[in-house]
Amino acid sequence: MASETRDPMLLAEPMFILENGEIYRNPTEVKMSQIVLPCHANHCGELSSGQLLKWMDSTACLSAERHAGCSCITASVDDIHFETTIGIGQVVNITAKVNRAFTSSMEVGISVSCEDLFSDRQWKVCHAFATFVARRTEAGKVQLKQAIPRTQAEQMEHSLAAERRRMRLIHAETIIDLLSSCSSQTVSEHLDYQDAVPAEKTRVESVELVLPPHANHQVSTFGGQIMAWMENVATISASRLCNAHPILRSIDMFHFRGPSHIGDRLVLKAIVNNAFKKSMEVGVCAKAYQGGEPLRHINTAFMNFEVLDNDRKPCTLPRIRPEPVDGKRRFQEAIARKKLRLDRKYIISCKQSEVPLSVPWDPSNQMYLSYNNVSALKMLAARTNWVLTSEKNKVSLYTLEENQILCFKVETHVAMAAEQVFLLLSDLRRRKAWDHHYQECEVITDPHEDDTIYRVVTPSVTKGGKVQEFILLASRRRPCDSGDPYLIALRSVTLPAYPPTEDYNRGEVLCAGFSIWEEESSFTKISYYNQATPGVLPYISTDIAGLSSSFYRTFASCSAFLEGNKDSLASLPTSTL
């Protein structure tokens, strides 16, 4: 069982007292509490994962419809990691609320906790982000109203929702690129296993008739019901591999490709794609038809199972022998998806303090590193307990110390448009013109139009010492809505082609960057943030201690650079524009 947790996002009282004294509760928040009965449980006396998925989807849908004012359908669900199981007699508490609304879709955050009524303990089970789309009405396509964040936590999720949406939109491209790169690899060495289980043994096919209890008031099949049916056949498939009762540990991000309705026959197929040492991936496909019409593809998902021993530790699983042709492809693609899964867990799911200063970069994890880079900057900028340390000629230095980590913020204003500021600061090669710390700066690679990796050389932090070298990923973001800032996020990465050398001290940046807000049409606030690391702190320590004001000279130089170059944007590289 998971240790007791008091995660404020999951378990806190949903009523807040704002600074003006107003008592506030998020108008889109919906809560569901269910006691787990034997009819909800599996053979182990634990809540069926399929049943939990149904409850999660229902709660999230009600939240989406409360905001939209019309019926909504599930479009996609991000990765779900189940941290613990829930037993009979325990209570499931589900909270859902709209984090952000876009044109016709919205992100709903879902948190699930478990409560033991006899010991008064509560603990986290999982959290998820689902995307819902407002259904068209007779008047046409629905234009959703904005979800207005009122608390600091809501402002944080509202900001991060835009970055998660961007990641969803390019997720398919990342998967395709990675799978194509591994398609030429062979799996012949796995075919000689004498004790391997044939993949055909794990194949499952089942059909379900969609009845009124399975559908919403618009006669569309509940997304949660489809997920529950898919989980059922996936569990059977996993059981056939190991001849034991498997536990669902995670579901990869998936998208509903089309609707299903009352009267549909839903054909569900599952097979174990690959078995790793302690886990297995099961692929599940759902297709629908009515009468003699052709099958319609509804959904494909990849579910990951473990088998636990008596001490609740994962068991070693049998190896699997893939089927010819398509089986070999699925086998190899499962290996690629496992790598992506580990990247997501390692880079995105970790708390910022748990992520190493410098993370290895490669094309397969570029999307997640970029997400982590921008999200870390947004979370740092959202802090409200900054302390003003020094101010000179409208350039302000703030500090923030939490968990033995020192962060600083430098803030100033310029009389020019925010987009011009963004374009001029986006190319780090131009930073040498105003920041004396940047002695050299070169582009290593442009992995994406919004991301560039630079090599930066800065002065030695000690007299007569070696100069410092940084390998930085710069991630640029334009505003998603009119109320968003421009962002330029920086963090260290490692590249095999640029290992540390004896000529330089390798410096590291955990989180840094610019937040650029347009306060008026030609008046912009620039905030520079840095989560100080040993490689960065010496450059700012005397300013923080009040012994110098070099920060003022640097940002006064920055303002002069911006105002002097606002008419030279045509000369910027195309990749920056």
Coordinates of C-alpha atoms in Angstrom, one line a residue:
M1 CA 0.0 0.0 0.0
A2 CA 1.3 3.5 -0.8
S3 CA 2.4 5.7 2.1
E4 CA -0.1 8.2 3.4
T5 CA 0.0 11.4 1.4
R6 CA -1.5 14.8 2.0
D7 CA -1.2 16.2 -1.5
P8 CA -3.0 19.5 -1.5
M9 CA -4.1 19.2 -5.1
L10 CA -5.8 15.9 -4.3
L11 CA -7.1 16.1 -0.8
A12 CA -7.4 19.8 0.2
E13 CA -10.7 21.4 0.9
P14 CA -11.9 22.9 -2.4
M15 CA -13.0 26.2 -0.8
F16 CA -10.5 29.0 -0.9
I17 CA -10.4 32.5 0.7
L18 CA -9.0 34.9 -1.9
E19 CA -6.9 38.0 -1.0
N20 CA -10.0 40.2 -1.1
G21 CA -11.7 37.9 1.5
E22 CA -14.0 36.3 -1.1
I23 CA -14.8 32.6 -0.5
Y24 CA -14.1 30.8 -3.8
R25 CA -14.7 27.4 -5.3
N26 CA -13.8 26.5 -8.8
P27 CA -17.2 26.6 -10.7
T28 CA -16.1 23.6 -13.0
E29 CA -15.1 21.4 -10.1
V30 CA -17.0 18.1 -9.8
K31 CA -16.4 15.5 -7.1
M32 CA -17.4 11.9 -7.0
S33 CA -17.1 9.5 -4.0
Q34 CA -17.8 5.8 -4.4
I35 CA -17.4 3.0 -1.9
V36 CA -15.9 -0.1 -3.5
L37 CA -18.4 -3.0 -3.3
P38 CA -17.8 -6.6 -4.3
C39 CA -19.5 -6.0 -7.7
H40 CA -16.8 -3.4 -8.5
A41 CA -13.9 -5.7 -7.5
N42 CA -11.8 -8.3 -9.3
H43 CA -10.8 -11.7 -8.1
C44 CA -8.2 -10.2 -5.7
G45 CA -10.8 -8.1 -3.8
E46 CA -9.5 -4.9 -5.4
L47 CA -11.3 -2.3 -7.5
S48 CA -11.3 -3.2 -11.2
S49 CA -9.2 -0.7 -13.2
G50 CA -11.9 -0.7 -15.8
Q51 CA -14.5 0.4 -13.2
L52 CA -12.2 3.2 -12.0
L53 CA -11.7 4.4 -15.6
K54 CA -15.5 4.6 -16.0
W55 CA -15.8 6.7 -12.8
M56 CA -12.9 9.0 -13.9
D57 CA -14.4 9.6 -17.3
S58 CA -17.9 10.3 -15.9
T59 CA -16.5 12.8 -13.4
A60 CA -14.4 14.5 -16.0
C61 CA -17.2 14.7 -18.5
L62 CA -19.5 16.3 -16.0
S63 CA -16.9 18.9 -15.3
A64 CA -16.4 19.6 -19.0
E65 CA -20.1 19.9 -19.6
R66 CA -20.5 22.2 -16.6
H67 CA -18.1 24.6 -18.2
A68 CA -19.2 24.2 -21.8
G69 CA -23.0 24.3 -21.1
C70 CA -23.6 21.6 -23.6
S71 CA -22.8 17.9 -24.1
C72 CA -19.1 16.9 -24.5
I73 CA -17.2 13.9 -25.7
T74 CA -13.9 12.4 -24.6
A75 CA -11.2 13.2 -27.3
S76 CA -8.1 11.9 -25.6
V77 CA -6.5 10.9 -22.3
D78 CA -2.9 11.4 -21.3
D79 CA -0.7 8.8 -19.7
I80 CA -2.2 7.3 -16.5
H81 CA 0.0 5.7 -13.9
F82 CA -1.7 3.8 -11.2
E83 CA 0.4 4.1 -8.0
T84 CA -1.6 1.7 -5.8
T85 CA -4.7 -0.5 -5.8
I86 CA -8.0 0.0 -3.9
G87 CA -9.7 -2.6 -1.8
I88 CA -13.3 -3.6 -1.1
G89 CA -14.8 -1.3 1.6
Q90 CA -12.5 1.6 0.8
V91 CA -13.7 4.9 -0.7
V92 CA -12.6 6.3 -4.0
N93 CA -12.6 10.1 -4.2
I94 CA -12.4 11.6 -7.6
T95 CA -12.0 15.3 -8.3
A96 CA -12.2 16.8 -11.8
K97 CA -12.0 20.4 -13.0
V98 CA -11.4 22.3 -16.2
N99 CA -7.8 23.6 -16.3
R100 CA -8.1 25.5 -19.5
A101 CA -10.5 25.9 -22.4
F102 CA -9.3 26.4 -26.0
T103 CA -11.5 27.1 -29.0
S104 CA -13.8 24.0 -28.9
S105 CA -11.8 21.7 -26.6
M106 CA -10.7 21.8 -23.0
E107 CA -8.3 20.1 -20.7
V108 CA -9.8 18.5 -17.6
G109 CA -7.5 17.6 -14.7
I110 CA -8.5 14.4 -12.8
S111 CA -7.2 13.4 -9.4
V112 CA -8.0 10.1 -7.7
S113 CA -7.4 9.3 -4.0
C114 CA -8.3 6.5 -1.8
E115 CA -9.8 6.8 1.7
D116 CA -9.9 4.2 4.5
L117 CA -12.9 5.0 6.6
F118 CA -11.6 3.0 9.6
S119 CA -8.1 4.4 9.9
D120 CA -9.0 7.9 8.5
R121 CA -6.0 7.6 6.0
Q122 CA -6.0 9.0 2.5
W123 CA -3.5 8.4 -0.3
K124 CA -3.0 9.2 -3.9
V125 CA -4.0 6.6 -6.5
C126 CA -3.4 8.4 -9.8
H127 CA -3.9 11.6 -11.7
A128 CA -4.7 12.2 -15.4
F129 CA -5.4 14.9 -17.9
A130 CA -8.3 14.3 -20.4
T131 CA -9.3 16.4 -23.4
F132 CA -13.0 16.9 -24.1
V133 CA -14.6 18.4 -27.1
A134 CA -17.9 20.3 -27.0
R135 CA -20.4 18.7 -29.3
R136 CA -21.8 20.8 -32.1
T137 CA -25.3 22.2 -31.5
E138 CA -28.0 23.1 -34.0
A139 CA -26.5 26.6 -34.0
G140 CA -23.1 25.2 -35.2
K141 CA -19.7 24.7 -33.6
V142 CA -19.5 25.7 -30.0
Q143 CA -17.1 28.5 -29.1
L144 CA -16.0 27.8 -25.5
K145 CA -15.7 30.6 -22.9
Q146 CA -12.3 31.0 -21.2
A147 CA -11.7 29.2 -17.9
I148 CA -10.5 32.0 -15.6
P149 CA -8.0 30.9 -13.0
R150 CA -8.4 32.5 -9.6
T151 CA -5.9 30.8 -7.3
Q152 CA -2.2 30.3 -7.7
A153 CA -2.7 26.5 -8.2
E154 CA -5.2 27.2 -10.9
Q155 CA -3.0 29.8 -12.6
M156 CA -0.2 27.2 -12.7
E157 CA -2.4 24.5 -14.2
H158 CA -3.9 27.0 -16.7
S159 CA -0.4 27.9 -17.9
L160 CA 0.9 24.3 -18.1
A161 CA -2.2 23.2 -19.9
A162 CA -1.1 25.1 -23.0
E163 CA 2.3 23.2 -22.9
R164 CA 0.6 19.9 -22.5
R165 CA -1.7 20.6 -25.4
R166 CA 1.3 21.4 -27.6
M167 CA 2.9 18.1 -26.5
R168 CA -0.3 16.1 -27.4
L169 CA -0.4 17.7 -30.9
I170 CA 3.1 16.6 -31.7
H171 CA 3.0 13.3 -29.8
A172 CA 1.9 11.3 -32.9
E173 CA 4.9 12.7 -34.9
T174 CA 7.3 11.7 -32.2
I175 CA 5.9 8.1 -32.1
I176 CA 6.1 7.8 -35.9
D177 CA 9.7 9.1 -36.1
L178 CA 10.8 6.7 -33.3
L179 CA 9.0 3.7 -34.7
S180 CA 10.4 4.3 -38.2
S181 CA 13.9 4.5 -36.8
C182 CA 13.6 1.1 -35.1
S183 CA 11.7 -0.6 -37.9
S184 CA 15.0 -1.9 -39.5
Q185 CA 16.1 -3.6 -36.3
T186 CA 15.9 -7.4 -36.1
V187 CA 14.3 -9.5 -33.4
S188 CA 15.7 -12.8 -34.7
E189 CA 17.7 -13.3 -31.5
H190 CA 14.4 -13.6 -29.6
L191 CA 13.0 -16.4 -31.9
D192 CA 15.3 -19.1 -30.5
Y193 CA 13.8 -19.1 -27.0
Q194 CA 12.7 -22.6 -26.3
D195 CA 10.7 -21.6 -23.3
A196 CA 9.1 -18.5 -24.8
V197 CA 5.3 -18.2 -24.9
P198 CA 3.9 -17.9 -28.5
A199 CA 2.2 -14.5 -28.9
E200 CA -0.8 -16.3 -30.5
K201 CA -1.7 -17.8 -27.1
T202 CA -2.3 -14.3 -25.7
R203 CA -4.6 -13.2 -28.5
V204 CA -8.1 -12.2 -27.3
E205 CA -11.2 -11.2 -29.2
S206 CA -14.5 -10.1 -27.7
V207 CA -17.6 -8.3 -28.8
E208 CA -19.9 -6.0 -26.8
L209 CA -23.3 -4.7 -27.7
V210 CA -23.7 -1.0 -26.8
L211 CA -26.9 -0.6 -24.8
P212 CA -28.6 2.5 -23.3
P213 CA -26.8 2.1 -19.9
H214 CA -23.5 2.3 -21.7
A215 CA -24.3 5.6 -23.4
N216 CA -24.8 9.3 -22.4
H217 CA -27.9 11.4 -23.0
Q218 CA -26.6 12.0 -26.6
V219 CA -26.7 8.2 -27.2
S220 CA -22.9 8.2 -27.7
T221 CA -21.0 5.4 -25.8
F222 CA -19.2 6.7 -22.8
G223 CA -15.4 6.9 -23.4
G224 CA -14.9 5.4 -19.9
Q225 CA -17.1 2.4 -20.8
I226 CA -15.0 1.7 -24.0
M227 CA -11.8 2.0 -21.8
A228 CA -13.3 -0.5 -19.3
W229 CA -14.1 -3.0 -22.1
M230 CA -10.6 -2.5 -23.5
E231 CA -9.0 -3.1 -20.0
N232 CA -11.0 -6.3 -19.7
V233 CA -9.7 -7.9 -22.8
A234 CA -6.2 -6.6 -22.1
T235 CA -6.2 -8.2 -18.7
I236 CA -7.3 -11.6 -20.2
S237 CA -4.5 -11.3 -22.7
A238 CA -1.9 -10.6 -20.0
S239 CA -3.2 -13.4 -17.9
R240 CA -2.6 -15.9 -20.7
L241 CA 1.0 -15.0 -20.9
C242 CA 1.8 -15.5 -17.2
N243 CA -1.0 -17.8 -16.0
A244 CA -1.5 -15.4 -13.1
H245 CA -3.6 -12.4 -12.2
P246 CA -1.9 -9.2 -13.6
I247 CA -2.1 -5.7 -12.3
L248 CA -2.6 -2.7 -14.6
R249 CA 0.2 -0.2 -13.9
S250 CA -0.2 2.3 -16.7
I251 CA -2.0 3.3 -19.9
D252 CA -0.2 5.2 -22.6
M253 CA -1.6 8.4 -24.0
F254 CA -4.4 7.6 -26.5
H255 CA -7.0 9.3 -28.7
F256 CA -10.5 8.4 -29.6
R257 CA -10.6 8.3 -33.4
G258 CA -14.4 8.3 -33.8
P259 CA -17.6 8.0 -31.9
S260 CA -19.6 4.9 -31.0
H261 CA -23.4 4.9 -30.5
I262 CA -26.2 2.8 -29.0
G263 CA -26.7 -0.3 -31.2
D264 CA -23.0 -0.6 -32.2
R265 CA -21.3 -3.9 -31.9
L266 CA -17.9 -3.1 -30.5
V267 CA -15.2 -5.6 -31.5
L268 CA -12.3 -5.6 -29.1
K269 CA -8.9 -7.3 -29.8
A270 CA -5.9 -7.6 -27.6
I271 CA -2.5 -9.3 -27.7
V272 CA 0.7 -9.1 -25.7
N273 CA 3.2 -7.2 -27.9
N274 CA 6.3 -7.7 -25.8
A275 CA 7.2 -9.0 -22.3
F276 CA 10.1 -7.3 -20.5
K277 CA 11.7 -8.6 -17.4
K278 CA 9.1 -7.3 -14.9
S279 CA 6.4 -5.9 -17.1
M280 CA 4.5 -6.5 -20.3
E281 CA 2.8 -4.3 -23.0
V282 CA -0.6 -5.3 -24.3
G283 CA -2.0 -3.7 -27.4
V284 CA -5.8 -3.3 -27.6
C285 CA -7.9 -2.2 -30.5
A286 CA -11.6 -1.3 -30.5
K287 CA -13.7 -1.2 -33.7
A288 CA -17.4 -0.7 -34.2
Y289 CA -20.0 -1.6 -36.7
Q290 CA -23.8 -1.8 -37.2
G291 CA -25.5 -4.3 -39.5
G292 CA -23.5 -4.9 -42.6
E293 CA -21.4 -1.7 -42.6
P294 CA -17.6 -1.8 -42.5
L295 CA -15.7 -1.7 -39.2
R296 CA -15.0 1.8 -37.9
H297 CA -11.8 2.3 -35.9
I298 CA -12.7 3.7 -32.5
N299 CA -9.5 3.5 -30.4
T300 CA -6.1 1.8 -30.0
A301 CA -4.4 1.7 -26.6
F302 CA -1.3 0.3 -25.0
M303 CA -1.6 -1.0 -21.5
N304 CA 1.3 -2.1 -19.2
F305 CA 0.9 -4.9 -16.6
E306 CA 2.8 -6.4 -13.8
V307 CA 2.4 -9.6 -11.8
L308 CA 3.0 -9.3 -8.1
D309 CA 4.2 -11.9 -5.7
N310 CA 3.1 -12.4 -2.1
D311 CA 5.3 -9.5 -1.0
R312 CA 3.7 -7.2 -3.6
K313 CA 6.9 -7.2 -5.6
P314 CA 6.9 -7.6 -9.4
C315 CA 7.6 -11.1 -10.7
T316 CA 9.9 -12.1 -13.5
L317 CA 7.7 -12.7 -16.6
P318 CA 8.0 -15.4 -19.3
R319 CA 9.5 -14.4 -22.6
I320 CA 7.3 -14.1 -25.6
R321 CA 7.8 -15.4 -29.2
P322 CA 6.3 -12.8 -31.6
E323 CA 4.2 -13.8 -34.6
P324 CA 5.8 -13.5 -38.0
V325 CA 5.6 -10.1 -39.8
D326 CA 3.1 -8.0 -37.8
G327 CA 4.1 -9.7 -34.6
K328 CA 7.7 -8.8 -35.1
R329 CA 6.8 -5.2 -35.9
R330 CA 4.6 -5.0 -32.7
F331 CA 7.5 -6.6 -30.7
Q332 CA 10.0 -4.0 -31.9
E333 CA 7.6 -1.1 -31.6
A334 CA 6.9 -2.1 -28.0
I335 CA 10.6 -1.6 -27.2
A336 CA 10.5 1.9 -28.7
R337 CA 7.3 2.8 -26.7
K338 CA 9.0 1.5 -23.5
K339 CA 11.8 4.0 -24.1
L340 CA 9.3 6.8 -24.6
R341 CA 7.5 5.7 -21.5
L342 CA 10.7 5.8 -19.5
D343 CA 11.6 9.3 -20.9
R344 CA 8.2 10.6 -19.9
K345 CA 8.4 9.2 -16.4
Y346 CA 12.0 10.3 -16.0
I347 CA 11.7 13.8 -17.4
I348 CA 8.1 14.9 -17.0
S349 CA 6.7 13.0 -14.0
C350 CA 9.7 13.7 -11.6
K351 CA 9.5 16.7 -9.3
Q352 CA 11.9 19.4 -10.4
S353 CA 14.2 18.7 -7.5
E354 CA 14.5 15.1 -8.6
V355 CA 15.5 15.8 -12.2
P356 CA 19.3 15.8 -12.7
L357 CA 20.8 19.1 -13.7
S358 CA 21.7 17.8 -17.1
V359 CA 19.6 15.3 -19.0
P360 CA 20.9 13.4 -22.1
W361 CA 19.2 14.7 -25.2
D362 CA 18.3 12.6 -28.3
P363 CA 15.5 13.1 -30.9
S364 CA 13.2 10.6 -29.2
N365 CA 13.0 12.6 -25.9
Q366 CA 13.2 16.1 -27.5
M367 CA 9.4 16.7 -27.0
Y368 CA 9.6 15.8 -23.3
L369 CA 12.7 17.8 -22.6
S370 CA 11.1 20.8 -24.3
Y371 CA 8.0 20.3 -22.2
N372 CA 10.0 20.0 -19.0
N373 CA 12.1 23.0 -19.9
V374 CA 9.1 25.4 -20.5
S375 CA 7.0 23.9 -17.6
A376 CA 9.9 24.4 -15.1
L377 CA 10.1 28.1 -16.1
K378 CA 6.4 28.6 -15.8
M379 CA 6.4 27.0 -12.4
L380 CA 9.2 29.2 -11.3
A381 CA 7.6 32.3 -12.6
A382 CA 4.3 31.5 -10.9
R383 CA 5.8 31.7 -7.4
T384 CA 4.4 34.5 -5.4
N385 CA 6.9 34.8 -2.5
W386 CA 9.7 36.6 -4.2
V387 CA 11.6 39.0 -2.0
L388 CA 12.9 42.3 -3.4
T389 CA 16.6 42.4 -2.7
S390 CA 17.8 45.4 -4.7
E391 CA 16.5 48.0 -7.1
K392 CA 18.3 50.6 -9.2
N393 CA 16.9 52.8 -12.0
K394 CA 13.8 50.5 -12.5
V395 CA 15.8 47.3 -12.7
S396 CA 14.8 45.1 -9.8
L397 CA 16.5 42.0 -8.3
Y398 CA 14.3 39.5 -6.4
T399 CA 15.3 36.3 -4.6
L400 CA 13.5 33.2 -3.5
E401 CA 14.8 30.4 -1.2
E402 CA 13.0 27.2 -0.9
N403 CA 14.1 23.7 0.0
Q404 CA 17.7 24.9 0.1
I405 CA 17.6 26.1 -3.5
L406 CA 18.2 29.8 -4.2
C407 CA 16.4 31.4 -7.2
F408 CA 16.6 34.9 -8.5
K409 CA 14.6 37.1 -10.8
V410 CA 15.6 40.3 -12.5
E411 CA 12.8 42.5 -13.8
T412 CA 12.8 45.6 -16.0
H413 CA 10.6 47.4 -18.7
V414 CA 11.3 48.5 -22.2
A415 CA 9.3 50.8 -24.5
M416 CA 8.8 48.4 -27.4
A417 CA 6.4 45.6 -28.4
A418 CA 6.7 42.2 -26.7
E419 CA 7.0 40.3 -29.9
Q420 CA 10.0 42.5 -30.9
V421 CA 11.6 41.7 -27.5
F422 CA 10.9 38.0 -27.9
L423 CA 12.5 37.9 -31.4
L424 CA 15.6 39.7 -30.3
L425 CA 16.2 37.6 -27.2
S426 CA 15.3 34.3 -28.8
D427 CA 18.7 33.9 -30.5
L428 CA 21.2 33.4 -27.8
R429 CA 24.0 34.3 -30.2
R430 CA 23.0 37.9 -30.0
R431 CA 23.3 37.9 -26.2
K432 CA 27.0 38.6 -26.4
A433 CA 26.1 42.1 -27.5
W434 CA 24.6 42.9 -24.0
D435 CA 25.7 40.2 -21.5
H436 CA 29.4 40.2 -20.8
H437 CA 29.1 36.7 -19.3
Y438 CA 28.5 35.3 -22.8
Q439 CA 32.0 35.2 -24.3
E440 CA 31.1 32.6 -27.0
C441 CA 27.8 31.2 -28.3
E442 CA 27.2 28.8 -31.2
V443 CA 24.3 26.8 -32.4
I444 CA 24.9 23.0 -32.2
T445 CA 21.5 21.9 -33.7
D446 CA 18.0 23.0 -34.3
P447 CA 15.9 19.9 -33.5
H448 CA 12.6 21.8 -33.8
E449 CA 11.4 25.2 -35.0
D450 CA 10.8 26.1 -31.4
D451 CA 13.9 24.6 -29.9
T452 CA 17.7 25.1 -30.4
I453 CA 20.7 23.6 -28.6
Y454 CA 23.6 26.0 -28.0
R455 CA 27.1 25.8 -26.7
V456 CA 27.9 28.8 -24.5
V457 CA 31.3 29.8 -23.0
T458 CA 31.4 32.1 -20.0
P459 CA 34.3 33.5 -17.9
S460 CA 36.0 31.6 -15.1
V461 CA 34.3 31.9 -11.7
T462 CA 37.7 32.1 -10.0
K463 CA 40.8 34.2 -10.9
G464 CA 43.0 32.3 -13.2
G465 CA 40.7 29.3 -13.4
K466 CA 39.2 27.6 -16.4
V467 CA 36.4 29.2 -18.4
Q468 CA 33.0 27.5 -18.1
E469 CA 31.1 25.8 -20.9
F470 CA 27.3 25.2 -21.0
I471 CA 25.3 23.0 -23.4
L472 CA 21.9 24.6 -23.3
L473 CA 18.5 23.7 -24.7
A474 CA 16.5 26.9 -25.5
S475 CA 12.8 26.4 -25.9
R476 CA 10.7 29.3 -27.3
R477 CA 7.0 29.7 -26.9
R478 CA 4.6 32.4 -28.3
P479 CA 1.4 33.2 -26.3
C480 CA -1.4 30.6 -26.7
D481 CA -3.9 33.3 -25.7
S482 CA -3.8 37.1 -25.3
G483 CA -3.2 36.7 -21.6
D484 CA -0.1 34.6 -21.9
P485 CA 3.5 35.8 -22.0
Y486 CA 6.2 35.0 -24.5
L487 CA 8.7 32.5 -23.1
I488 CA 12.3 31.6 -23.7
A489 CA 13.3 28.7 -21.4
L490 CA 16.8 27.4 -20.9
R491 CA 18.2 24.2 -19.3
S492 CA 21.3 22.1 -19.6
V493 CA 21.4 18.9 -21.7
T494 CA 24.2 16.5 -22.6
L495 CA 25.2 15.5 -26.1
P496 CA 27.5 12.6 -26.9
A497 CA 29.2 14.7 -29.5
Y498 CA 30.1 17.4 -26.9
P499 CA 31.5 15.6 -23.9
P500 CA 33.2 17.6 -21.0
T501 CA 36.8 18.4 -21.8
E502 CA 39.8 19.3 -19.7
D503 CA 39.9 22.8 -21.2
Y504 CA 36.6 23.9 -19.7
N505 CA 34.6 23.5 -16.5
R506 CA 31.2 22.1 -17.5
G507 CA 28.6 24.4 -16.0
E508 CA 25.0 23.4 -15.6
V509 CA 21.7 25.3 -15.7
L510 CA 18.6 23.6 -14.1
C511 CA 16.0 26.2 -15.0
A512 CA 16.4 29.7 -16.4
G513 CA 14.8 32.0 -19.0
F514 CA 12.8 35.0 -19.9
S515 CA 9.1 35.7 -19.4
I516 CA 8.0 38.6 -21.7
W517 CA 4.7 40.4 -20.9
E518 CA 3.1 43.1 -23.1
E519 CA 1.6 45.5 -20.6
E520 CA 0.6 48.0 -23.3
S521 CA 0.9 48.2 -27.1
S522 CA 4.5 49.4 -26.9
F523 CA 5.5 48.8 -23.3
T524 CA 6.8 45.4 -22.2
K525 CA 7.9 43.9 -18.9
I526 CA 10.9 41.5 -19.1
S527 CA 11.5 39.0 -16.3
Y528 CA 14.6 36.9 -16.2
Y529 CA 14.6 33.8 -13.9
N530 CA 17.4 31.5 -12.8
Q531 CA 17.3 28.6 -10.4
A532 CA 20.9 29.1 -9.2
T533 CA 23.3 26.2 -9.5
P534 CA 27.0 26.0 -8.5
G535 CA 27.9 27.0 -12.1
V536 CA 25.7 30.1 -12.1
L537 CA 25.6 31.4 -8.5
P538 CA 29.1 32.9 -8.5
Y539 CA 28.1 35.4 -11.2
I540 CA 25.2 36.8 -9.1
S541 CA 26.2 36.2 -5.5
T542 CA 27.7 39.6 -4.9
D543 CA 24.6 41.3 -6.3
I544 CA 22.4 39.1 -4.0
A545 CA 24.6 40.0 -1.0
G546 CA 24.3 43.7 -1.9
L547 CA 28.0 44.1 -2.6
S548 CA 27.6 45.1 -6.2
S549 CA 25.0 46.0 -8.8
S550 CA 26.4 44.3 -11.9
F551 CA 22.9 43.0 -12.6
Y552 CA 21.8 46.6 -13.2
R553 CA 24.5 47.2 -15.7
T554 CA 23.8 44.0 -17.6
F555 CA 20.1 44.6 -17.9
A556 CA 20.5 48.3 -18.7
S557 CA 22.7 47.1 -21.5
C558 CA 20.0 44.6 -22.5
S559 CA 17.4 47.4 -22.7
A560 CA 19.8 49.5 -24.8
F561 CA 20.4 46.5 -27.1
L562 CA 16.7 45.9 -27.5
E563 CA 15.8 49.5 -28.2
G564 CA 18.8 49.9 -30.6
N565 CA 17.9 46.8 -32.6
K566 CA 14.1 46.9 -32.8
D567 CA 14.3 47.9 -36.5
S568 CA 16.8 45.2 -37.4
L569 CA 14.5 42.2 -37.1
A570 CA 14.7 41.5 -40.8
S571 CA 18.3 40.5 -40.4
L572 CA 17.5 37.7 -37.9
P573 CA 17.9 34.1 -39.0
T574 CA 14.8 32.5 -40.4
S575 CA 14.8 29.8 -37.7
T576 CA 14.5 32.5 -35.0
L577 CA 11.7 34.3 -36.8

